[in-house]
Coordinates of C-alpha atoms in Angstrom, one line a residue:
M1 CA 10.4 5.7 -31.2
A2 CA 10.3 4.2 -27.7
I3 CA 7.5 1.9 -26.6
E4 CA 5.4 2.5 -23.6
V5 CA 3.5 -0.5 -22.1
A6 CA 0.6 -0.7 -19.7
K7 CA -1.5 -3.5 -18.3
V8 CA -5.2 -2.6 -17.6
V9 CA -7.9 -4.8 -16.2
L10 CA -11.4 -5.3 -17.7
K11 CA -14.2 -4.9 -15.2
H12 CA -16.6 -6.2 -17.8
V13 CA -16.3 -7.4 -21.3
Q14 CA -16.9 -4.0 -22.9
D15 CA -14.8 -2.0 -20.3
A16 CA -12.2 0.3 -21.8
A17 CA -12.0 2.5 -18.8
G18 CA -8.5 1.3 -17.9
L19 CA -7.3 2.3 -21.3
E20 CA -9.0 5.7 -21.0
E21 CA -7.5 6.3 -17.6
R22 CA -4.0 5.8 -18.9
I23 CA -4.7 8.2 -21.8
V24 CA -6.1 10.9 -19.5
A25 CA -3.2 10.5 -17.1
G26 CA -0.8 11.2 -19.9
Q27 CA 1.1 7.9 -20.0
F28 CA 0.4 8.0 -23.8
S29 CA -2.1 9.5 -26.2
A30 CA -4.8 7.6 -28.0
D31 CA -3.1 8.2 -31.3
E32 CA 0.2 6.7 -30.0
V33 CA -1.4 3.3 -29.3
V34 CA -0.1 0.8 -31.8
A35 CA -1.3 -2.6 -30.5
V36 CA -3.4 -4.3 -27.8
I37 CA -3.1 -7.9 -26.6
G38 CA -5.8 -9.0 -24.2
K39 CA -7.8 -11.7 -22.5
T40 CA -11.6 -11.8 -22.4
E41 CA -14.0 -13.8 -20.4
G42 CA -15.8 -15.8 -23.1
N43 CA -15.6 -19.5 -23.8
G44 CA -12.5 -19.2 -26.0
G45 CA -14.2 -21.1 -28.8
V46 CA -15.2 -20.4 -32.4
N47 CA -18.3 -18.6 -31.2
D48 CA -16.6 -16.5 -28.5
F49 CA -18.1 -13.0 -29.3
T50 CA -16.5 -11.4 -26.2
R51 CA -13.4 -10.9 -28.3
I52 CA -15.4 -8.7 -30.7
L53 CA -17.1 -6.8 -27.9
A54 CA -13.8 -6.0 -26.2
D55 CA -12.3 -5.1 -29.6
N56 CA -15.1 -2.6 -30.3
A57 CA -14.9 -1.0 -26.9
F58 CA -11.2 -0.4 -27.2
R59 CA -11.4 1.0 -30.7
A60 CA -14.3 3.3 -29.6
A61 CA -12.1 4.6 -26.8
L62 CA -9.3 5.4 -29.2
A63 CA -11.8 7.3 -31.4
R64 CA -13.2 9.3 -28.5
H65 CA -9.8 10.4 -27.3
G66 CA -7.8 10.7 -30.5
K67 CA -7.8 12.2 -33.9
R68 CA -7.2 9.2 -36.1
S69 CA -9.7 8.3 -38.7
A70 CA -12.0 5.2 -38.4
E71 CA -9.9 3.5 -41.0
Q72 CA -6.6 4.2 -39.2
I73 CA -8.1 2.9 -35.9
R74 CA -9.3 -0.3 -37.6
A75 CA -5.8 -0.9 -38.7
V76 CA -4.4 -1.0 -35.1
P77 CA -3.7 -4.7 -34.3
M78 CA -5.8 -5.9 -31.4
V79 CA -5.3 -9.6 -30.5
W80 CA -8.0 -10.8 -28.1
S81 CA -7.7 -14.3 -26.6
G82 CA -11.0 -15.6 -25.1
G83 CA -11.3 -17.6 -22.0
C84 CA -10.3 -16.7 -18.4
D85 CA -10.6 -20.1 -16.8
G86 CA -9.5 -20.7 -13.3
V87 CA -8.0 -17.6 -11.7
I88 CA -7.1 -15.6 -14.8
T89 CA -8.3 -12.0 -14.7
P90 CA -9.6 -10.4 -17.9
H91 CA -7.1 -7.7 -18.9
A92 CA -5.3 -6.1 -21.8
T93 CA -1.7 -5.0 -22.4
V94 CA -1.5 -1.8 -24.4
F95 CA 1.5 -0.8 -26.5
A96 CA 2.1 2.8 -27.5
R97 CA 4.9 4.8 -29.1
N98 CA 5.9 7.8 -27.0
G99 CA 9.3 8.9 -28.2
T100 CA 10.9 8.9 -24.7
P101 CA 14.7 8.9 -25.1
G102 CA 16.8 6.2 -23.5
P103 CA 20.4 4.9 -23.5
A104 CA 21.4 4.7 -27.1
S105 CA 23.7 1.7 -26.5
K106 CA 21.3 -0.5 -24.6
P107 CA 18.7 -2.8 -26.2
R108 CA 15.1 -1.7 -25.5
L109 CA 11.7 -2.9 -26.5
V110 CA 10.5 -2.3 -30.1
I111 CA 7.4 -3.4 -31.9
G112 CA 6.6 -4.0 -35.5
T113 CA 3.2 -4.9 -37.1
A114 CA 2.2 -6.4 -40.4
V115 CA -0.8 -8.1 -42.1
S116 CA -0.1 -11.1 -44.2
P117 CA -1.6 -11.7 -47.7
E118 CA -5.1 -13.0 -47.6
I119 CA -5.4 -16.5 -46.2
L120 CA -8.0 -18.5 -48.1
P121 CA -10.0 -21.2 -46.4
E122 CA -8.1 -23.9 -48.3
D123 CA -4.8 -22.5 -47.1
I124 CA -5.4 -23.3 -43.5
G125 CA -3.3 -26.3 -42.5
R126 CA -1.3 -26.2 -45.7
P127 CA 2.1 -24.9 -46.8
A128 CA 0.5 -21.9 -48.5
M129 CA -0.5 -20.5 -45.1
V130 CA 3.0 -21.2 -43.7
E131 CA 4.5 -19.2 -46.5
K132 CA 2.1 -16.3 -46.2
V133 CA 2.6 -16.0 -42.5
A134 CA 6.4 -16.1 -42.9
E135 CA 6.2 -13.3 -45.4
G136 CA 4.2 -11.2 -42.9
V137 CA 6.6 -11.9 -40.0
R138 CA 9.6 -10.7 -42.1
R139 CA 7.7 -7.5 -42.9
A140 CA 6.9 -7.0 -39.2
M141 CA 10.7 -7.4 -38.4
R142 CA 11.5 -4.7 -40.9
D143 CA 8.7 -2.5 -39.4
A144 CA 10.4 -3.0 -36.0
G145 CA 13.8 -2.2 -37.4
I146 CA 15.1 -5.5 -36.2
D147 CA 17.9 -7.1 -38.3
S148 CA 18.7 -10.2 -36.4
T149 CA 16.2 -13.0 -35.7
A150 CA 17.9 -13.5 -32.3
D151 CA 16.5 -10.1 -31.2
V152 CA 12.9 -11.3 -31.8
H153 CA 11.3 -12.5 -28.5
Y154 CA 7.6 -12.5 -29.2
V155 CA 5.3 -12.9 -32.2
Q156 CA 1.6 -12.7 -31.4
T157 CA -0.7 -13.4 -34.3
K158 CA -4.4 -13.6 -35.0
T159 CA -5.5 -15.6 -38.0
P160 CA -8.7 -16.8 -39.6
L161 CA -10.3 -20.1 -38.8
L162 CA -13.0 -22.0 -40.7
T163 CA -16.7 -21.4 -40.7
I164 CA -19.4 -23.2 -42.6
D165 CA -19.5 -20.2 -45.0
A166 CA -15.7 -20.4 -45.5
V167 CA -15.9 -24.1 -46.4
R168 CA -18.7 -23.4 -48.9
D169 CA -16.6 -20.6 -50.4
A170 CA -13.7 -22.9 -50.9
A171 CA -15.9 -25.6 -52.5
S172 CA -17.5 -23.0 -54.8
R173 CA -14.0 -22.4 -56.2
G174 CA -13.2 -26.1 -56.5
H175 CA -11.1 -26.5 -53.4
R176 CA -11.4 -28.7 -50.3
V177 CA -10.3 -27.5 -46.8
A178 CA -7.7 -29.4 -44.8
C179 CA -9.8 -30.0 -41.6
E180 CA -13.2 -29.7 -40.0
V181 CA -14.6 -26.4 -38.7
H182 CA -14.2 -27.2 -35.0
D183 CA -10.6 -28.4 -35.6
S184 CA -9.7 -25.3 -37.5
M185 CA -8.7 -23.2 -34.5
G186 CA -5.9 -25.5 -33.5
V187 CA -4.9 -26.1 -37.1
S188 CA -4.8 -22.4 -37.9
N189 CA -2.7 -21.7 -34.8
G190 CA -0.3 -24.5 -35.5
T191 CA 0.2 -23.6 -39.2
T192 CA 0.8 -20.0 -38.2
A193 CA 3.4 -21.0 -35.6
L194 CA 5.3 -22.9 -38.3
G195 CA 5.2 -19.8 -40.5
I196 CA 6.8 -17.8 -37.6
A197 CA 9.4 -20.5 -37.0
V198 CA 10.3 -20.6 -40.7
A199 CA 10.6 -16.8 -40.9
L200 CA 12.9 -16.7 -37.8
G201 CA 15.0 -19.7 -38.9
E202 CA 13.9 -22.0 -36.1
V203 CA 12.8 -24.7 -38.5
S204 CA 13.1 -25.4 -42.2
M205 CA 10.1 -25.1 -44.5
P206 CA 7.9 -28.1 -43.5
N207 CA 6.2 -30.3 -46.1
A208 CA 2.4 -30.8 -46.0
A209 CA 2.6 -34.1 -44.1
Q210 CA 4.5 -32.4 -41.2
I211 CA 2.0 -29.6 -40.6
C212 CA 0.1 -30.2 -37.3
K213 CA 1.6 -33.7 -37.3
D214 CA 5.4 -33.5 -36.5
L215 CA 5.3 -31.9 -33.1
S216 CA 9.0 -31.8 -32.8
L217 CA 8.9 -28.7 -35.0
Y218 CA 8.0 -25.6 -33.0
S219 CA 8.7 -21.9 -32.4
S220 CA 9.9 -20.7 -29.0
V221 CA 8.5 -17.2 -29.5
A222 CA 5.1 -17.8 -31.2
S223 CA 1.8 -17.1 -29.6
C224 CA -1.0 -17.8 -32.1
S225 CA -4.7 -17.2 -31.8
S226 CA -7.5 -17.4 -34.4
G227 CA -11.0 -16.1 -34.8
V228 CA -13.9 -15.5 -37.2
E229 CA -13.3 -11.8 -37.5
L230 CA -10.5 -11.6 -40.1
D231 CA -9.2 -13.1 -43.3
A232 CA -5.4 -12.6 -43.0
A233 CA -2.7 -13.0 -40.3
Q234 CA -2.6 -10.0 -38.1
I235 CA 1.0 -9.9 -36.7
V236 CA 2.5 -8.1 -33.7
L237 CA 6.2 -8.7 -33.4
L238 CA 8.3 -7.6 -30.4
G239 CA 12.0 -7.6 -29.7
N240 CA 14.9 -5.5 -28.5
R241 CA 16.9 -3.1 -30.4
A242 CA 19.8 -0.9 -29.3
G243 CA 19.0 2.8 -29.4
A244 CA 15.3 2.3 -29.3
G245 CA 14.9 4.3 -26.1
G246 CA 12.4 3.8 -23.4
R247 CA 12.5 1.7 -20.2
Y248 CA 11.2 -1.7 -21.3
R249 CA 12.9 -5.0 -22.3
I250 CA 11.5 -8.3 -23.5
G251 CA 12.8 -11.8 -23.2
H252 CA 11.5 -15.4 -23.6
S253 CA 12.0 -19.0 -22.6
V254 CA 9.8 -22.1 -22.7
M255 CA 7.8 -24.0 -20.1
K256 CA 8.7 -27.6 -20.6
D257 CA 5.4 -28.7 -19.2
A258 CA 2.3 -27.3 -17.4
I259 CA 4.0 -26.9 -14.0
D260 CA 7.4 -25.6 -15.1
I261 CA 7.5 -22.5 -13.0
D262 CA 11.2 -22.2 -13.6
G263 CA 10.5 -21.6 -17.3
I264 CA 8.5 -18.5 -16.3
Y265 CA 11.3 -17.1 -14.2
A266 CA 13.8 -17.9 -17.0
A267 CA 11.8 -15.7 -19.4
I268 CA 11.8 -12.8 -16.8
T269 CA 15.6 -13.2 -16.3
N270 CA 16.1 -13.3 -20.1
A271 CA 14.3 -10.0 -20.3
G272 CA 16.9 -8.4 -18.1
L273 CA 15.6 -8.7 -14.5
A274 CA 18.1 -10.3 -12.1
L275 CA 16.5 -12.9 -9.8
P276 CA 17.8 -15.1 -7.0
A277 CA 18.4 -18.8 -7.5
R278 CA 15.0 -19.7 -6.2
P279 CA 12.8 -16.7 -7.0
R280 CA 9.4 -15.8 -5.6
A281 CA 6.8 -13.3 -6.8
E282 CA 8.0 -10.6 -4.4
D283 CA 11.4 -10.7 -6.0
L284 CA 9.9 -9.1 -9.1
K285 CA 9.5 -5.9 -7.1
D286 CA 6.7 -4.7 -9.5
R287 CA 9.1 -4.5 -12.4
L288 CA 7.3 -7.2 -14.5
V289 CA 4.7 -5.7 -16.8
N290 CA 3.2 -9.0 -17.9
C291 CA 3.9 -12.6 -19.0
F292 CA 2.4 -14.1 -22.2
I293 CA 2.2 -17.9 -22.2
K294 CA 1.0 -20.6 -24.6
C295 CA 0.0 -24.0 -23.3
E296 CA -1.9 -27.2 -24.1
A297 CA -2.7 -30.6 -22.8
D298 CA 0.2 -32.9 -23.4
P299 CA -1.0 -35.2 -26.2
R300 CA 0.8 -38.1 -24.5
G301 CA -1.6 -37.8 -21.6
E302 CA 1.2 -37.6 -18.9
L303 CA 2.8 -35.0 -16.7
R304 CA 6.2 -35.9 -15.2
G305 CA 5.3 -39.5 -15.4
R306 CA 1.8 -39.2 -13.9
R307 CA -1.3 -40.0 -15.8
Q308 CA -3.5 -37.0 -16.8
I309 CA -7.2 -37.2 -17.5
M310 CA -7.9 -33.8 -19.2
L311 CA -7.9 -35.4 -22.7
D312 CA -10.5 -38.0 -21.6
D313 CA -12.9 -35.6 -19.8
S314 CA -16.1 -35.4 -21.7
D315 CA -17.6 -32.7 -19.4
V316 CA -14.8 -30.1 -19.5
H317 CA -12.7 -29.5 -22.6
H318 CA -9.0 -30.0 -22.2
H319 CA -8.4 -26.4 -23.3
R320 CA -10.1 -25.2 -20.1
H321 CA -8.2 -27.7 -17.9
S322 CA -4.8 -26.7 -19.3
K323 CA -5.5 -22.9 -19.3
A324 CA -6.7 -23.0 -15.7
A325 CA -3.8 -25.1 -14.6
V326 CA -1.1 -23.0 -16.3
G327 CA -2.9 -19.8 -15.3
G328 CA -2.7 -20.8 -11.6
V329 CA 1.0 -21.6 -11.9
A330 CA 1.7 -18.3 -13.7
A331 CA -0.3 -16.2 -11.2
A332 CA 1.6 -17.8 -8.3
A333 CA 4.9 -17.1 -10.1
I334 CA 4.3 -13.4 -10.7
G335 CA 1.9 -12.7 -7.9
D336 CA -0.8 -11.4 -10.3
P337 CA -3.8 -13.3 -11.8
A338 CA -3.9 -10.8 -14.7
V339 CA -1.6 -12.9 -16.9
F340 CA -2.0 -13.8 -20.5
V341 CA -2.4 -17.5 -21.0
S342 CA -3.7 -18.9 -24.2
V343 CA -4.2 -22.5 -25.4
D344 CA -4.0 -24.4 -28.7
A345 CA -0.2 -24.4 -28.6
M346 CA 0.5 -26.8 -31.4
H347 CA 4.0 -26.1 -32.8
Q348 CA 4.3 -23.4 -30.1
G349 CA 6.9 -24.8 -27.7
P350 CA 7.5 -28.4 -26.8
Q351 CA 4.6 -30.9 -26.4
G352 CA 2.7 -30.2 -23.2
G353 CA 4.6 -26.9 -22.7
G354 CA 4.8 -23.6 -24.5
P355 CA 6.6 -20.3 -25.0
V356 CA 6.8 -17.8 -22.2
I357 CA 7.4 -14.2 -22.9
A358 CA 8.1 -11.5 -20.3
I359 CA 8.2 -7.7 -20.5
V360 CA 10.0 -5.9 -17.7
D361 CA 10.6 -2.3 -16.7
V362 CA 14.4 -2.0 -16.4
G363 CA 13.9 1.3 -14.6
E364 CA 16.2 3.5 -16.7

């Protein structure tokens, strides 16, 4: 079935009115919604409860307007990334199946979802988690009907991180965890990205010493988030498939560093939108649905040969520096501050850069 995509803004953290407006207008029904990827306005940290508030609001809207059971609605993947530093506008991108026919010979957007086997606290940062995520990604590919890894352009995940209770649980079973609680968000994201890279053949299976250490290993399509609200990898995989129907295509590239605006336009071009040699936001002609970007402070503390201080700043965490900086670059590139920018990009794109994914309306 064809995929319909809509970007809606959040006027407050529990605002699902934009979703409801699209349902009432008939763009898709509540029961056709298969995934949501969004940005909320919290601190983006371990205790960012805005993700849960937004999640509850969107699931309640699906219940009000649809006929699915509470259990079926709970199974809809919703990946919420906290923190709208700088100019980033809280928003969500909604994906729905609508059955609209399209050119049978042309690749169009498809989506597959999966949930990995349970990820135990002691798995985080270790090969066991890489293997479990890779298994889930392969199942998501099958769910999307994609045979070739070259047709996969975006894998968005949400995975568990450590809490004090999780550390105690591991200890009660005779296991030690691989990192501290406050390091576990980045470690969970990085380990997940390696699982995606392994599943898609971007890297070979890493050994334990390489996980979150050998940063030359990365995925160009991974966007990984983590939170306290789940105990497995929730996987949303997007790509193109001939005969899928619909009017949307997806593509990807990488930003080589935090100000690589050309990387953003390269992803849009890869998705199928022709652009001039030196593009500007107005050249997109409202055909871009959204961009999804991962970023982080370059661990080498430099940007194009210039010294950077975000890793030394004791007042503002480097996550907030990098997210705000890349969010500004992305907003300028596409002419819209409602852009998905997420941090903790370990093993997601090159050091100091990150994957860029674009979804465009090809107008057919």
